Amino acid sequence: MKKSEQLQDLRRREMVEMLQRYGVANRRVLDAFLEVPRHLFLDGEAREVAYHDAAYPIGFGQTISQPYTAAFMTVLLVERCASGKVLEIGTGSGYQAAILDYLGYSVFTVERIAELYERAENLFSRLGLDITCCLGDGTLGWKSESPFDGIMITAGAPREPQTLLDQLAQNGCMVLPIGDFCSQQMTVIRRSGDEFKKEVFQQFSFVPLVGKEGWNDDTVY
Ligand code: SAM
């Protein structure tokens, strides 16, 4: 193994130790963060700091989420929905989708920005990841592939998109941040029949979910 790769492995182990200090205890999730090379989802100088607990720009005003944020959401999903088909809204760099793939889910991911979608799709194919991507407005879901056991929205939503609730399987759950432009409360919604039970967690700060059932494009820019 090259020296630079050994260094990234060491940094990745340190990142996982940091996640543990922050309270992430789920072994499956920690193992996924140990295995997925976050630096490959970043470009240029950001690669050098890929294992810091920070969100970094990925172009087009978007970011790769902080490792702690991604781990927090992943634990919420894994503990309520251990396997099956998962839809991610907001492919971005592709890192979160790769974590879900490593955990053994069948992963579908939607991105609204063409350049990010293309970059992630190419990267998944270079890394040999079996992740299905689509370009479009993720607030409308992916009807032909529904129902989903899990749905994860990795952008800040004003409210839960009804179309996505309709695409949840029985006992399926959705993990998403809900709030305003500055901060959002991490939320889990679980389907039981036609009822949806909500749990709320701590505040985070995400770029906005833009779409028919998200924020209006004109409001955001
Ligand atoms: N999960 C990503 C990762 O691992 O890098 C980080 C997601 S980034 C915080 C939010 C992403 O959601 C951006 O790439 C943004 O373009 C995308 N997005 C926002 N609204 C969307 C929508 N309606 N449909 C699909 N993607 C959307």
PDB file of C-alpha atoms and ligand atoms in Angstrom:
ATOM      1  CA  MET A   1       0.000   0.000   0.000  1.00  0.00           C
ATOM      2  CA  LYS A   2       1.267   3.493  -0.894  1.00  0.00           C
ATOM      3  CA  LYS A   3       2.378   5.799   1.932  1.00  0.00           C
ATOM      4  CA  SER A   4      -0.356   8.339   1.095  1.00  0.00           C
ATOM      5  CA  GLU A   5      -3.027   5.612   1.351  1.00  0.00           C
ATOM      6  CA  GLN A   6      -1.614   4.434   4.691  1.00  0.00           C
ATOM      7  CA  LEU A   7      -1.861   8.008   5.945  1.00  0.00           C
ATOM      8  CA  GLN A   8      -5.504   8.295   4.818  1.00  0.00           C
ATOM      9  CA  ASP A   9      -6.259   4.958   6.573  1.00  0.00           C
ATOM     10  CA  LEU A  10      -4.752   6.298   9.770  1.00  0.00           C
ATOM     11  CA  ARG A  11      -6.730   9.540   9.492  1.00  0.00           C
ATOM     12  CA  ARG A  12      -9.904   7.540   8.845  1.00  0.00           C
ATOM     13  CA  ARG A  13      -9.319   5.484  12.001  1.00  0.00           C
ATOM     14  CA  GLU A  14      -8.838   8.724  13.940  1.00  0.00           C
ATOM     15  CA  MET A  15     -12.100  10.075  12.502  1.00  0.00           C
ATOM     16  CA  VAL A  16     -13.940   6.968  13.694  1.00  0.00           C
ATOM     17  CA  GLU A  17     -12.414   7.316  17.175  1.00  0.00           C
ATOM     18  CA  MET A  18     -13.684  10.894  17.174  1.00  0.00           C
ATOM     19  CA  LEU A  19     -17.194   9.696  16.180  1.00  0.00           C
ATOM     20  CA  GLN A  20     -17.063   7.296  19.147  1.00  0.00           C
ATOM     21  CA  ARG A  21     -16.059  10.129  21.486  1.00  0.00           C
ATOM     22  CA  TYR A  22     -19.068  12.086  20.161  1.00  0.00           C
ATOM     23  CA  GLY A  23     -21.330   9.200  21.159  1.00  0.00           C
ATOM     24  CA  VAL A  24     -21.711   7.137  17.976  1.00  0.00           C
ATOM     25  CA  ALA A  25     -21.771   3.585  19.339  1.00  0.00           C
ATOM     26  CA  ASN A  26     -23.367   1.433  16.639  1.00  0.00           C
ATOM     27  CA  ARG A  27     -20.631  -1.017  15.552  1.00  0.00           C
ATOM     28  CA  ARG A  28     -22.065  -1.608  12.055  1.00  0.00           C
ATOM     29  CA  VAL A  29     -22.132   2.108  11.403  1.00  0.00           C
ATOM     30  CA  LEU A  30     -18.633   2.684  12.785  1.00  0.00           C
ATOM     31  CA  ASP A  31     -17.317  -0.120  10.567  1.00  0.00           C
ATOM     32  CA  ALA A  32     -18.902   1.502   7.512  1.00  0.00           C
ATOM     33  CA  PHE A  33     -17.179   4.810   8.314  1.00  0.00           C
ATOM     34  CA  LEU A  34     -13.900   2.896   8.751  1.00  0.00           C
ATOM     35  CA  GLU A  35     -14.234   1.281   5.340  1.00  0.00           C
ATOM     36  CA  VAL A  36     -15.552   4.009   3.030  1.00  0.00           C
ATOM     37  CA  PRO A  37     -12.717   6.282   1.839  1.00  0.00           C
ATOM     38  CA  ARG A  38     -14.243   9.768   2.312  1.00  0.00           C
ATOM     39  CA  HIS A  39     -11.232  11.441   0.654  1.00  0.00           C
ATOM     40  CA  LEU A  40     -12.211   9.915  -2.698  1.00  0.00           C
ATOM     41  CA  PHE A  41     -15.504  11.825  -2.572  1.00  0.00           C
ATOM     42  CA  LEU A  42     -13.657  15.150  -2.359  1.00  0.00           C
ATOM     43  CA  ASP A  43     -11.386  17.003  -4.772  1.00  0.00           C
ATOM     44  CA  GLY A  44      -8.153  18.946  -4.508  1.00  0.00           C
ATOM     45  CA  GLU A  45      -7.040  20.343  -1.167  1.00  0.00           C
ATOM     46  CA  ALA A  46     -10.152  19.111   0.632  1.00  0.00           C
ATOM     47  CA  ARG A  47      -8.751  15.569   0.278  1.00  0.00           C
ATOM     48  CA  GLU A  48      -6.016  16.455   2.758  1.00  0.00           C
ATOM     49  CA  VAL A  49      -8.578  17.318   5.438  1.00  0.00           C
ATOM     50  CA  ALA A  50     -11.213  14.767   4.438  1.00  0.00           C
ATOM     51  CA  TYR A  51     -11.199  13.091   7.859  1.00  0.00           C
ATOM     52  CA  HIS A  52     -11.805  16.237   9.881  1.00  0.00           C
ATOM     53  CA  ASP A  53     -15.341  16.529  11.264  1.00  0.00           C
ATOM     54  CA  ALA A  54     -16.333  19.201   8.777  1.00  0.00           C
ATOM     55  CA  ALA A  55     -18.656  19.810   5.848  1.00  0.00           C
ATOM     56  CA  TYR A  56     -16.754  20.857   2.689  1.00  0.00           C
ATOM     57  CA  PRO A  57     -17.885  22.535  -0.536  1.00  0.00           C
ATOM     58  CA  ILE A  58     -18.441  20.160  -3.459  1.00  0.00           C
ATOM     59  CA  GLY A  59     -19.367  22.901  -5.968  1.00  0.00           C
ATOM     60  CA  PHE A  60     -22.651  24.513  -7.042  1.00  0.00           C
ATOM     61  CA  GLY A  61     -23.212  25.885  -3.525  1.00  0.00           C
ATOM     62  CA  GLN A  62     -23.528  22.358  -2.071  1.00  0.00           C
ATOM     63  CA  THR A  63     -21.575  20.458   0.584  1.00  0.00           C
ATOM     64  CA  ILE A  64     -20.578  16.976   1.665  1.00  0.00           C
ATOM     65  CA  SER A  65     -22.122  16.546   5.139  1.00  0.00           C
ATOM     66  CA  GLN A  66     -19.996  16.489   8.291  1.00  0.00           C
ATOM     67  CA  PRO A  67     -19.051  12.892   9.243  1.00  0.00           C
ATOM     68  CA  TYR A  68     -20.834  13.264  12.602  1.00  0.00           C
ATOM     69  CA  THR A  69     -24.038  14.381  10.877  1.00  0.00           C
ATOM     70  CA  ALA A  70     -23.865  11.535   8.356  1.00  0.00           C
ATOM     71  CA  ALA A  71     -23.159   9.030  11.164  1.00  0.00           C
ATOM     72  CA  PHE A  72     -26.033  10.382  13.295  1.00  0.00           C
ATOM     73  CA  MET A  73     -28.509   9.944  10.422  1.00  0.00           C
ATOM     74  CA  THR A  74     -27.129   6.523   9.538  1.00  0.00           C
ATOM     75  CA  VAL A  75     -27.553   5.262  13.115  1.00  0.00           C
ATOM     76  CA  LEU A  76     -31.172   6.504  13.157  1.00  0.00           C
ATOM     77  CA  LEU A  77     -31.839   4.546   9.970  1.00  0.00           C
ATOM     78  CA  VAL A  78     -29.921   1.360  10.844  1.00  0.00           C
ATOM     79  CA  GLU A  79     -31.548   1.057  14.271  1.00  0.00           C
ATOM     80  CA  ARG A  80     -35.063   1.239  12.812  1.00  0.00           C
ATOM     81  CA  CYS A  81     -34.575  -0.398   9.440  1.00  0.00           C
ATOM     82  CA  ALA A  82     -31.673  -2.836   9.377  1.00  0.00           C
ATOM     83  CA  SER A  83     -31.892  -3.914   5.736  1.00  0.00           C
ATOM     84  CA  GLY A  84     -33.805  -3.533   2.485  1.00  0.00           C
ATOM     85  CA  LYS A  85     -34.291  -0.847  -0.087  1.00  0.00           C
ATOM     86  CA  VAL A  86     -33.254   2.712   0.738  1.00  0.00           C
ATOM     87  CA  LEU A  87     -33.857   5.936  -1.168  1.00  0.00           C
ATOM     88  CA  GLU A  88     -31.498   8.835  -0.517  1.00  0.00           C
ATOM     89  CA  ILE A  89     -32.510  12.340  -1.623  1.00  0.00           C
ATOM     90  CA  GLY A  90     -29.464  14.570  -2.227  1.00  0.00           C
ATOM     91  CA  THR A  91     -26.648  12.443  -3.673  1.00  0.00           C
ATOM     92  CA  GLY A  92     -24.163  15.343  -3.450  1.00  0.00           C
ATOM     93  CA  SER A  93     -20.675  13.838  -3.344  1.00  0.00           C
ATOM     94  CA  GLY A  94     -22.038  10.279  -3.113  1.00  0.00           C
ATOM     95  CA  TYR A  95     -20.404   9.607   0.284  1.00  0.00           C
ATOM     96  CA  GLN A  96     -23.618   8.927   2.234  1.00  0.00           C
ATOM     97  CA  ALA A  97     -24.904   6.636  -0.530  1.00  0.00           C
ATOM     98  CA  ALA A  98     -21.596   4.701  -0.385  1.00  0.00           C
ATOM     99  CA  ILE A  99     -21.971   4.300   3.402  1.00  0.00           C
ATOM    100  CA  LEU A 100     -25.504   2.911   2.897  1.00  0.00           C
ATOM    101  CA  ASP A 101     -24.224   0.578   0.176  1.00  0.00           C
ATOM    102  CA  TYR A 102     -21.478  -0.697   2.487  1.00  0.00           C
ATOM    103  CA  LEU A 103     -24.166  -1.421   5.111  1.00  0.00           C
ATOM    104  CA  GLY A 104     -25.813  -3.790   2.638  1.00  0.00           C
ATOM    105  CA  TYR A 105     -28.870  -1.754   1.645  1.00  0.00           C
ATOM    106  CA  SER A 106     -30.059  -1.698  -1.914  1.00  0.00           C
ATOM    107  CA  VAL A 107     -29.405   1.999  -2.570  1.00  0.00           C
ATOM    108  CA  PHE A 108     -31.250   4.430  -4.848  1.00  0.00           C
ATOM    109  CA  THR A 109     -30.188   8.074  -4.801  1.00  0.00           C
ATOM    110  CA  VAL A 110     -31.519  11.224  -6.464  1.00  0.00           C
ATOM    111  CA  GLU A 111     -29.657  14.492  -7.140  1.00  0.00           C
ATOM    112  CA  ARG A 112     -31.111  17.634  -8.720  1.00  0.00           C
ATOM    113  CA  ILE A 113     -27.833  19.178  -9.973  1.00  0.00           C
ATOM    114  CA  ALA A 114     -26.689  17.512 -13.207  1.00  0.00           C
ATOM    115  CA  GLU A 115     -22.929  18.000 -12.638  1.00  0.00           C
ATOM    116  CA  LEU A 116     -23.062  16.444  -9.156  1.00  0.00           C
ATOM    117  CA  TYR A 117     -25.207  13.572 -10.391  1.00  0.00           C
ATOM    118  CA  GLU A 118     -22.727  12.817 -13.203  1.00  0.00           C
ATOM    119  CA  ARG A 119     -19.692  13.079 -10.942  1.00  0.00           C
ATOM    120  CA  ALA A 120     -21.222  10.731  -8.354  1.00  0.00           C
ATOM    121  CA  GLU A 121     -22.384   8.234 -10.963  1.00  0.00           C
ATOM    122  CA  ASN A 122     -18.868   8.072 -12.461  1.00  0.00           C
ATOM    123  CA  LEU A 123     -17.315   7.656  -9.033  1.00  0.00           C
ATOM    124  CA  PHE A 124     -19.715   4.837  -8.067  1.00  0.00           C
ATOM    125  CA  SER A 125     -18.809   3.025 -11.249  1.00  0.00           C
ATOM    126  CA  ARG A 126     -15.034   3.559 -10.734  1.00  0.00           C
ATOM    127  CA  LEU A 127     -15.332   2.214  -7.174  1.00  0.00           C
ATOM    128  CA  GLY A 128     -17.505  -0.694  -8.319  1.00  0.00           C
ATOM    129  CA  LEU A 129     -20.439   0.330  -6.119  1.00  0.00           C
ATOM    130  CA  ASP A 130     -23.869  -0.998  -7.036  1.00  0.00           C
ATOM    131  CA  ILE A 131     -25.805   2.228  -6.416  1.00  0.00           C
ATOM    132  CA  THR A 132     -28.619   3.353  -8.692  1.00  0.00           C
ATOM    133  CA  CYS A 133     -28.653   7.104  -9.362  1.00  0.00           C
ATOM    134  CA  CYS A 134     -31.166   9.417 -10.913  1.00  0.00           C
ATOM    135  CA  LEU A 135     -31.154  13.096 -11.874  1.00  0.00           C
ATOM    136  CA  GLY A 136     -34.275  14.971 -10.815  1.00  0.00           C
ATOM    137  CA  ASP A 137     -36.375  16.420  -8.045  1.00  0.00           C
ATOM    138  CA  GLY A 138     -36.094  13.929  -5.196  1.00  0.00           C
ATOM    139  CA  THR A 139     -39.082  15.395  -3.350  1.00  0.00           C
ATOM    140  CA  LEU A 140     -41.157  13.509  -5.921  1.00  0.00           C
ATOM    141  CA  GLY A 141     -39.468  10.238  -4.946  1.00  0.00           C
ATOM    142  CA  TRP A 142     -38.945   7.293  -7.279  1.00  0.00           C
ATOM    143  CA  LYS A 143     -42.373   5.775  -7.810  1.00  0.00           C
ATOM    144  CA  SER A 144     -41.343   2.888 -10.062  1.00  0.00           C
ATOM    145  CA  GLU A 145     -38.877   1.628  -7.404  1.00  0.00           C
ATOM    146  CA  SER A 146     -41.160   2.227  -4.401  1.00  0.00           C
ATOM    147  CA  PRO A 147     -41.994   1.200  -1.714  1.00  0.00           C
ATOM    148  CA  PHE A 148     -38.772   1.888   0.224  1.00  0.00           C
ATOM    149  CA  ASP A 149     -37.882   0.440   3.627  1.00  0.00           C
ATOM    150  CA  GLY A 150     -35.922   3.575   4.359  1.00  0.00           C
ATOM    151  CA  ILE A 151     -35.771   7.110   2.967  1.00  0.00           C
ATOM    152  CA  MET A 152     -33.009   9.518   3.929  1.00  0.00           C
ATOM    153  CA  ILE A 153     -33.168  13.187   2.953  1.00  0.00           C
ATOM    154  CA  THR A 154     -29.765  14.828   3.239  1.00  0.00           C
ATOM    155  CA  ALA A 155     -30.936  18.419   2.652  1.00  0.00           C
ATOM    156  CA  GLY A 156     -32.982  20.689   4.921  1.00  0.00           C
ATOM    157  CA  ALA A 157     -36.714  20.336   4.319  1.00  0.00           C
ATOM    158  CA  PRO A 158     -39.461  22.814   5.285  1.00  0.00           C
ATOM    159  CA  ARG A 159     -41.710  19.820   6.030  1.00  0.00           C
ATOM    160  CA  GLU A 160     -41.916  16.100   5.193  1.00  0.00           C
ATOM    161  CA  PRO A 161     -42.755  15.619   1.496  1.00  0.00           C
ATOM    162  CA  GLN A 162     -46.120  13.822   1.263  1.00  0.00           C
ATOM    163  CA  THR A 163     -45.095  12.004  -1.937  1.00  0.00           C
ATOM    164  CA  LEU A 164     -42.137  10.451  -0.097  1.00  0.00           C
ATOM    165  CA  LEU A 165     -44.330   9.404   2.857  1.00  0.00           C
ATOM    166  CA  ASP A 166     -46.575   7.651   0.315  1.00  0.00           C
ATOM    167  CA  GLN A 167     -43.515   5.769  -1.039  1.00  0.00           C
ATOM    168  CA  LEU A 168     -42.537   4.353   2.374  1.00  0.00           C
ATOM    169  CA  ALA A 169     -43.110   0.625   2.910  1.00  0.00           C
ATOM    170  CA  GLN A 170     -45.099  -0.623   5.915  1.00  0.00           C
ATOM    171  CA  ASN A 171     -42.892  -0.147   9.018  1.00  0.00           C
ATOM    172  CA  GLY A 172     -40.514   1.816   6.827  1.00  0.00           C
ATOM    173  CA  CYS A 173     -38.930   4.958   8.165  1.00  0.00           C
ATOM    174  CA  MET A 174     -37.778   8.302   6.840  1.00  0.00           C
ATOM    175  CA  VAL A 175     -34.876  10.265   8.324  1.00  0.00           C
ATOM    176  CA  LEU A 176     -34.768  13.975   7.473  1.00  0.00           C
ATOM    177  CA  PRO A 177     -33.860  17.386   8.843  1.00  0.00           C
ATOM    178  CA  ILE A 178     -36.908  19.714   9.104  1.00  0.00           C
ATOM    179  CA  GLY A 179     -36.734  23.423   9.825  1.00  0.00           C
ATOM    180  CA  ASP A 180     -35.863  26.797   8.288  1.00  0.00           C
ATOM    181  CA  PHE A 181     -32.816  27.923   6.277  1.00  0.00           C
ATOM    182  CA  CYS A 182     -30.566  28.279   9.337  1.00  0.00           C
ATOM    183  CA  SER A 183     -31.232  25.139  11.310  1.00  0.00           C
ATOM    184  CA  GLN A 184     -33.296  22.010  11.192  1.00  0.00           C
ATOM    185  CA  GLN A 185     -34.339  19.374  13.695  1.00  0.00           C
ATOM    186  CA  MET A 186     -33.371  15.820  12.809  1.00  0.00           C
ATOM    187  CA  THR A 187     -36.626  13.885  12.475  1.00  0.00           C
ATOM    188  CA  VAL A 188     -37.583  10.245  12.022  1.00  0.00           C
ATOM    189  CA  ILE A 189     -41.005   9.332  10.677  1.00  0.00           C
ATOM    190  CA  ARG A 190     -42.153   5.736  10.866  1.00  0.00           C
ATOM    191  CA  ARG A 191     -45.059   4.349   8.860  1.00  0.00           C
ATOM    192  CA  SER A 192     -47.589   2.000  10.400  1.00  0.00           C
ATOM    193  CA  GLY A 193     -50.593   1.454   8.134  1.00  0.00           C
ATOM    194  CA  ASP A 194     -51.721   4.931   7.173  1.00  0.00           C
ATOM    195  CA  GLU A 195     -50.319   6.403  10.380  1.00  0.00           C
ATOM    196  CA  PHE A 196     -46.986   8.180  10.619  1.00  0.00           C
ATOM    197  CA  LYS A 197     -45.271   8.474  13.990  1.00  0.00           C
ATOM    198  CA  LYS A 198     -42.698  11.236  14.410  1.00  0.00           C
ATOM    199  CA  GLU A 199     -39.613  11.362  16.679  1.00  0.00           C
ATOM    200  CA  VAL A 200     -37.431  14.459  16.910  1.00  0.00           C
ATOM    201  CA  PHE A 201     -33.755  14.803  17.779  1.00  0.00           C
ATOM    202  CA  GLN A 202     -31.110  17.532  17.907  1.00  0.00           C
ATOM    203  CA  GLN A 203     -30.592  20.493  15.562  1.00  0.00           C
ATOM    204  CA  PHE A 204     -28.329  20.426  12.502  1.00  0.00           C
ATOM    205  CA  SER A 205     -27.677  22.794   9.625  1.00  0.00           C
ATOM    206  CA  PHE A 206     -28.128  21.612   6.032  1.00  0.00           C
ATOM    207  CA  VAL A 207     -28.280  23.209   2.593  1.00  0.00           C
ATOM    208  CA  PRO A 208     -31.932  23.484   1.502  1.00  0.00           C
ATOM    209  CA  LEU A 209     -34.035  20.790  -0.111  1.00  0.00           C
ATOM    210  CA  VAL A 210     -35.192  22.508  -3.291  1.00  0.00           C
ATOM    211  CA  GLY A 211     -38.137  21.122  -5.199  1.00  0.00           C
ATOM    212  CA  LYS A 212     -41.874  20.772  -5.664  1.00  0.00           C
ATOM    213  CA  GLU A 213     -42.314  19.522  -2.086  1.00  0.00           C
ATOM    214  CA  GLY A 214     -39.308  21.362  -0.683  1.00  0.00           C
ATOM    215  CA  TRP A 215     -38.202  24.993  -0.810  1.00  0.00           C
ATOM    216  CA  ASN A 216     -39.015  27.062  -3.824  1.00  0.00           C
ATOM    217  CA  ASP A 217     -35.980  27.722  -6.067  1.00  0.00           C
ATOM    218  CA  ASP A 218     -36.748  31.491  -6.058  1.00  0.00           C
ATOM    219  CA  THR A 219     -36.803  31.601  -2.240  1.00  0.00           C
ATOM    220  CA  VAL A 220     -33.368  29.975  -1.995  1.00  0.00           C
ATOM    221  CA  TYR A 221     -31.313  31.925  -4.538  1.00  0.00           C
TER     222      TYR A 221
HETATM  223  N1  SAM B   1     -25.551  13.196   0.877  1.00  0.00           N
HETATM  224  C1  SAM B   1     -24.576  14.086   0.342  1.00  0.00           C
HETATM  225  C2  SAM B   1     -23.165  13.577   0.454  1.00  0.00           C
HETATM  226  O1  SAM B   1     -22.968  12.488   1.028  1.00  0.00           O
HETATM  227  O2  SAM B   1     -22.272  14.254  -0.055  1.00  0.00           O
HETATM  228  C3  SAM B   1     -24.653  15.478   0.910  1.00  0.00           C
HETATM  229  C4  SAM B   1     -25.867  16.163   0.502  1.00  0.00           C
HETATM  230  S1  SAM B   1     -25.769  17.911   0.369  1.00  0.00           S
HETATM  231  C5  SAM B   1     -25.763  18.356   2.052  1.00  0.00           C
HETATM  232  C6  SAM B   1     -27.438  18.159  -0.180  1.00  0.00           C
HETATM  233  C7  SAM B   1     -27.657  17.733  -1.617  1.00  0.00           C
HETATM  234  O3  SAM B   1     -29.073  17.706  -1.855  1.00  0.00           O
HETATM  235  C8  SAM B   1     -27.069  18.697  -2.639  1.00  0.00           C
HETATM  236  O4  SAM B   1     -26.239  18.004  -3.509  1.00  0.00           O
HETATM  237  C9  SAM B   1     -28.308  19.250  -3.342  1.00  0.00           C
HETATM  238  O5  SAM B   1     -28.098  19.576  -4.684  1.00  0.00           O
HETATM  239  C10 SAM B   1     -29.277  18.099  -3.168  1.00  0.00           C
HETATM  240  N2  SAM B   1     -30.697  18.446  -3.302  1.00  0.00           N
HETATM  241  C11 SAM B   1     -31.373  19.523  -2.810  1.00  0.00           C
HETATM  242  N3  SAM B   1     -32.677  19.449  -3.144  1.00  0.00           N
HETATM  243  C12 SAM B   1     -32.829  18.296  -3.854  1.00  0.00           C
HETATM  244  C13 SAM B   1     -33.940  17.652  -4.483  1.00  0.00           C
HETATM  245  N4  SAM B   1     -35.184  18.158  -4.461  1.00  0.00           N
HETATM  246  N5  SAM B   1     -33.725  16.494  -5.121  1.00  0.00           N
HETATM  247  C14 SAM B   1     -32.485  15.933  -5.183  1.00  0.00           C
HETATM  248  N6  SAM B   1     -31.405  16.498  -4.617  1.00  0.00           N
HETATM  249  C15 SAM B   1     -31.575  17.664  -3.955  1.00  0.00           C
END
